[in-house]
mmCIF file of C-alpha atoms in Angstrom:
data_model
loop_
_atom_site.group_PDB
_atom_site.id
_atom_site.type_symbol
_atom_site.label_atom_id
_atom_site.label_comp_id
_atom_site.label_asym_id
_atom_site.label_seq_id
_atom_site.Cartn_x
_atom_site.Cartn_y
_atom_site.Cartn_z
ATOM 1 C CA MET X 167 -15.402 6.417 2.946
ATOM 2 C CA LYS X 168 -14.922 9.458 5.099
ATOM 3 C CA TYR X 169 -11.545 10.585 3.727
ATOM 4 C CA GLN X 170 -11.847 9.366 0.144
ATOM 5 C CA LYS X 171 -12.022 12.778 -1.540
ATOM 6 C CA THR X 172 -9.075 14.091 0.460
ATOM 7 C CA LEU X 173 -6.931 11.136 -0.566
ATOM 8 C CA GLN X 174 -7.961 11.480 -4.200
ATOM 9 C CA ARG X 175 -7.104 15.185 -4.160
ATOM 10 C CA LEU X 176 -3.724 14.566 -2.476
ATOM 11 C CA LEU X 177 -2.728 12.080 -5.155
ATOM 12 C CA LEU X 178 -4.098 14.086 -8.082
ATOM 13 C CA ASN X 179 -1.971 17.033 -6.955
ATOM 14 C CA ASP X 180 1.203 14.921 -6.686
ATOM 15 C CA PRO X 181 2.777 14.649 -10.168
ATOM 16 C CA LEU X 182 5.320 12.036 -9.109
ATOM 17 C CA ARG X 183 2.745 9.668 -7.631
ATOM 18 C CA MET X 184 0.455 10.229 -10.615
ATOM 19 C CA LYS X 185 3.315 9.190 -12.910
ATOM 20 C CA ALA X 186 3.564 5.894 -11.018
ATOM 21 C CA LEU X 187 -0.201 5.383 -11.078
ATOM 22 C CA TYR X 188 -0.353 5.941 -14.844
ATOM 23 C CA ALA X 189 2.560 3.539 -15.390
ATOM 24 C CA VAL X 190 0.727 0.791 -13.506
ATOM 25 C CA ARG X 191 -2.543 1.573 -15.288
ATOM 26 C CA ALA X 192 -0.768 1.113 -18.638
ATOM 27 C CA LEU X 193 0.053 -2.500 -17.677
ATOM 28 C CA GLN X 194 -3.682 -3.283 -17.523
ATOM 29 C CA LEU X 195 -3.178 -5.703 -14.643
ATOM 30 C CA CYS X 196 -6.063 -7.756 -13.388
ATOM 31 C CA ASP X 197 -7.172 -6.155 -10.088
ATOM 32 C CA GLY X 198 -3.980 -4.039 -10.106
ATOM 33 C CA TRP X 199 -3.232 -1.319 -7.534
ATOM 34 C CA ILE X 200 -0.412 0.567 -5.788
ATOM 35 C CA GLY X 201 -0.500 0.367 -2.014
ATOM 36 C CA ALA X 202 1.293 0.485 1.299
ATOM 37 C CA GLY X 203 3.898 3.219 1.882
ATOM 38 C CA PHE X 204 3.158 4.864 -1.457
ATOM 39 C CA VAL X 205 -0.228 5.933 -0.066
ATOM 40 C CA ARG X 206 0.533 6.000 3.655
ATOM 41 C CA ASP X 207 3.572 8.270 3.385
ATOM 42 C CA ALA X 208 1.775 10.714 1.073
ATOM 43 C CA VAL X 209 -0.974 11.149 3.665
ATOM 44 C CA TRP X 210 1.305 11.303 6.689
ATOM 45 C CA ASP X 211 3.629 13.774 4.934
ATOM 46 C CA TYR X 212 0.613 15.974 4.203
ATOM 47 C CA LEU X 213 -0.754 15.747 7.747
ATOM 48 C CA HIS X 214 2.653 16.609 9.193
ATOM 49 C CA GLY X 215 2.983 19.650 6.928
ATOM 50 C CA TYR X 216 5.990 18.227 5.099
ATOM 51 C CA GLY X 217 4.540 18.917 1.672
ATOM 52 C CA GLN X 218 5.143 16.636 -1.271
ATOM 53 C CA ARG X 219 8.251 14.581 -0.814
ATOM 54 C CA PRO X 220 9.862 12.033 -3.114
ATOM 55 C CA VAL X 221 8.595 8.481 -3.002
ATOM 56 C CA THR X 222 11.018 6.529 -0.808
ATOM 57 C CA GLY X 223 11.220 2.792 -0.463
ATOM 58 C CA ASP X 224 9.327 0.373 -2.640
ATOM 59 C CA VAL X 225 6.420 1.261 -4.869
ATOM 60 C CA ASP X 226 4.266 -1.738 -3.988
ATOM 61 C CA VAL X 227 2.246 -2.844 -7.002
ATOM 62 C CA VAL X 228 -0.295 -5.474 -6.032
ATOM 63 C CA TRP X 229 -2.553 -7.378 -8.366
ATOM 64 C CA PHE X 230 -4.604 -10.564 -8.429
ATOM 65 C CA ASP X 231 -4.622 -13.147 -11.173
ATOM 66 C CA ALA X 232 -4.876 -16.807 -10.185
ATOM 67 C CA GLU X 233 -3.919 -17.836 -13.737
ATOM 68 C CA ARG X 234 -0.507 -16.085 -13.656
ATOM 69 C CA CYS X 235 0.897 -16.915 -10.211
ATOM 70 C CA ASP X 236 4.505 -17.501 -11.222
ATOM 71 C CA SER X 237 6.872 -15.093 -9.475
ATOM 72 C CA ALA X 238 8.696 -14.734 -12.813
ATOM 73 C CA GLN X 239 5.651 -12.815 -14.053
ATOM 74 C CA ASP X 240 6.102 -10.306 -11.217
ATOM 75 C CA ARG X 241 9.796 -9.892 -12.065
ATOM 76 C CA TYR X 242 8.882 -9.331 -15.718
ATOM 77 C CA LEU X 243 6.394 -6.614 -14.709
ATOM 78 C CA GLU X 244 8.962 -4.983 -12.418
ATOM 79 C CA GLU X 245 11.398 -4.868 -15.319
ATOM 80 C CA ARG X 246 8.809 -3.305 -17.627
ATOM 81 C CA LEU X 247 8.011 -0.645 -15.037
ATOM 82 C CA SER X 248 11.706 0.008 -14.378
ATOM 83 C CA GLN X 249 12.359 0.511 -18.078
ATOM 84 C CA GLN X 250 9.663 3.200 -18.152
ATOM 85 C CA HIS X 251 10.406 4.841 -14.792
ATOM 86 C CA SER X 252 13.721 3.825 -13.297
ATOM 87 C CA SER X 253 13.460 6.436 -10.536
ATOM 88 C CA PHE X 254 11.017 4.194 -8.644
ATOM 89 C CA ASN X 255 11.944 1.038 -6.756
ATOM 90 C CA TRP X 256 9.148 -1.168 -8.121
ATOM 91 C CA SER X 257 7.964 -4.204 -6.180
ATOM 92 C CA VAL X 258 5.258 -6.229 -7.936
ATOM 93 C CA LYS X 259 3.424 -9.033 -6.137
ATOM 94 C CA ASN X 260 0.518 -11.112 -7.421
ATOM 95 C CA GLN X 261 -1.646 -11.510 -4.329
ATOM 96 C CA ALA X 262 -3.046 -14.777 -5.703
ATOM 97 C CA ARG X 263 0.119 -16.531 -4.464
ATOM 98 C CA MET X 264 1.049 -14.448 -1.411
ATOM 99 C CA HIS X 265 -1.175 -16.508 0.902
ATOM 100 C CA GLN X 266 1.415 -19.289 0.626
ATOM 101 C CA ARG X 267 4.219 -17.116 1.963
ATOM 102 C CA ASN X 268 1.962 -15.849 4.743
ATOM 103 C CA GLU X 269 0.559 -19.313 5.581
ATOM 104 C CA HIS X 270 -3.074 -18.278 5.042
ATOM 105 C CA ALA X 271 -5.994 -19.695 3.133
ATOM 106 C CA PRO X 272 -5.994 -18.476 -0.485
ATOM 107 C CA TYR X 273 -6.898 -14.833 -0.933
ATOM 108 C CA LEU X 274 -9.911 -13.994 -3.059
ATOM 109 C CA SER X 275 -8.842 -10.615 -4.445
ATOM 110 C CA THR X 276 -6.350 -7.824 -3.902
ATOM 111 C CA GLU X 277 -8.679 -6.171 -1.407
ATOM 112 C CA ASN X 278 -9.051 -9.438 0.491
ATOM 113 C CA ALA X 279 -5.242 -9.787 0.624
ATOM 114 C CA LEU X 280 -4.903 -6.277 2.105
ATOM 115 C CA ARG X 281 -6.859 -7.476 5.166
ATOM 116 C CA TYR X 282 -3.739 -9.481 6.068
ATOM 117 C CA TRP X 283 -1.243 -6.625 5.864
ATOM 118 C CA PRO X 284 0.452 -5.588 9.132
ATOM 119 C CA GLU X 285 -1.023 -2.127 9.831
ATOM 120 C CA THR X 286 -4.466 -0.686 9.202
ATOM 121 C CA ALA X 287 -2.936 2.535 7.830
ATOM 122 C CA THR X 288 -0.796 0.558 5.385
ATOM 123 C CA ALA X 289 -3.624 -1.652 4.118
ATOM 124 C CA VAL X 290 -4.713 0.905 1.524
ATOM 125 C CA ALA X 291 -4.269 0.769 -2.240
ATOM 126 C CA VAL X 292 -5.140 3.108 -5.101
ATOM 127 C CA ARG X 293 -5.357 3.066 -8.886
ATOM 128 C CA ILE X 294 -6.598 5.113 -11.776
ATOM 129 C CA GLY X 295 -9.889 3.569 -12.813
ATOM 130 C CA ASP X 296 -11.453 3.277 -16.233
ATOM 131 C CA THR X 297 -13.184 6.626 -15.769
ATOM 132 C CA GLY X 298 -9.882 8.347 -14.993
ATOM 133 C CA LEU X 299 -10.772 8.789 -11.318
ATOM 134 C CA ILE X 300 -8.612 7.519 -8.489
ATOM 135 C CA GLU X 301 -10.160 4.427 -6.958
ATOM 136 C CA ILE X 302 -9.375 3.317 -3.410
ATOM 137 C CA ILE X 303 -9.554 0.024 -1.565
ATOM 138 C CA ALA X 304 -9.084 0.044 2.195
ATOM 139 C CA PRO X 305 -10.517 -2.996 3.991
ATOM 140 C CA TRP X 306 -9.875 -1.374 7.380
ATOM 141 C CA GLY X 307 -11.067 2.046 6.199
ATOM 142 C CA LEU X 308 -9.166 5.314 6.007
ATOM 143 C CA ASP X 309 -9.813 6.622 9.520
ATOM 144 C CA ASP X 310 -6.584 5.323 11.099
ATOM 145 C CA LEU X 311 -4.531 6.599 8.167
ATOM 146 C CA PHE X 312 -5.963 10.125 8.325
ATOM 147 C CA GLU X 313 -6.319 10.306 12.100
ATOM 148 C CA LEU X 314 -2.633 9.365 12.491
ATOM 149 C CA ARG X 315 -3.303 6.133 14.350
ATOM 150 C CA LEU X 316 -0.698 3.422 13.913
ATOM 151 C CA ARG X 317 -2.178 0.089 14.907
ATOM 152 C CA PRO X 318 -1.677 -3.521 13.894
ATOM 153 C CA THR X 319 -4.356 -5.392 11.989
ATOM 154 C CA PRO X 320 -5.940 -8.217 14.014
ATOM 155 C CA GLN X 321 -3.447 -10.935 12.981
ATOM 156 C CA PHE X 322 -0.535 -8.713 13.913
ATOM 157 C CA GLU X 323 -2.006 -7.966 17.335
ATOM 158 C CA ARG X 324 -1.327 -11.532 18.436
ATOM 159 C CA GLU X 325 0.626 -14.237 16.667
ATOM 160 C CA LYS X 326 2.545 -11.857 14.411
ATOM 161 C CA PHE X 327 3.035 -8.983 16.834
ATOM 162 C CA ALA X 328 6.849 -9.306 16.637
ATOM 163 C CA ILE X 329 6.651 -8.496 12.913
ATOM 164 C CA PHE X 330 4.597 -5.379 13.620
ATOM 165 C CA ARG X 331 7.070 -4.315 16.341
ATOM 166 C CA HIS X 332 10.027 -4.877 13.973
ATOM 167 C CA ARG X 333 8.373 -2.761 11.266
ATOM 168 C CA LEU X 334 7.680 -0.010 13.789
ATOM 169 C CA VAL X 335 11.347 0.162 14.764
ATOM 170 C CA SER X 336 12.962 -0.420 11.365
ATOM 171 C CA LYS X 337 10.783 2.112 9.542
ATOM 172 C CA ARG X 338 11.213 4.693 12.332
ATOM 173 C CA TRP X 339 7.629 5.881 11.913
ATOM 174 C CA LEU X 340 7.396 7.487 15.349
ATOM 175 C CA GLU X 341 10.565 9.495 14.663
ATOM 176 C CA ARG X 342 9.620 10.466 11.126
ATOM 177 C CA TYR X 343 5.988 11.233 12.015
ATOM 178 C CA PRO X 344 5.894 12.513 15.606
ATOM 179 C CA LEU X 345 2.135 13.186 15.561
ATOM 180 C CA LEU X 346 1.366 9.476 15.208
ATOM 181 C CA GLN X 347 -0.531 7.767 17.987
ATOM 182 C CA LEU X 348 0.655 4.225 18.563
ATOM 183 C CA ILE X 349 -2.352 2.018 19.373
ATOM 184 C CA LEU X 350 -1.351 -1.342 20.810
ATOM 185 C CA PRO X 351 -3.600 -4.226 21.867
#
């Protein structure tokens, strides 16, 4: 991936985000990652010259385990994370059940589930791997994220476009990140 090393370096140099990544690694989740705004905002803050800013919003922990699909398991994991690091607003979701909420065929993995997220720049997740390096999954690549292009993923270009539009307005991305290029179908 073209921007992989830059993303790894950004995260490695961000003590707050590394604290969250180590907390999730300690859970030893099956196919476990942190994604969405946790990654996106770090990159867009950097590209806008804002420097390191606190993590705002949810810290989206995504994992995949078809054997433990009960939402109570996610709440238990959120509680464990909150006990360790209460400064983060943890949101844990097993992607093995999220297809039901989204009315899709079952997902095959966390990376497969990310293909169905609303924006290409949001469909990125990271973790600390077994070797201690930051691993990245990005089914739509990292180009849109690093080239400041805000565009919907294919499903959100059509039947779910209203959701994309709502996210655009409610998250105020164009105000917060004025260098963004909005790419609409």
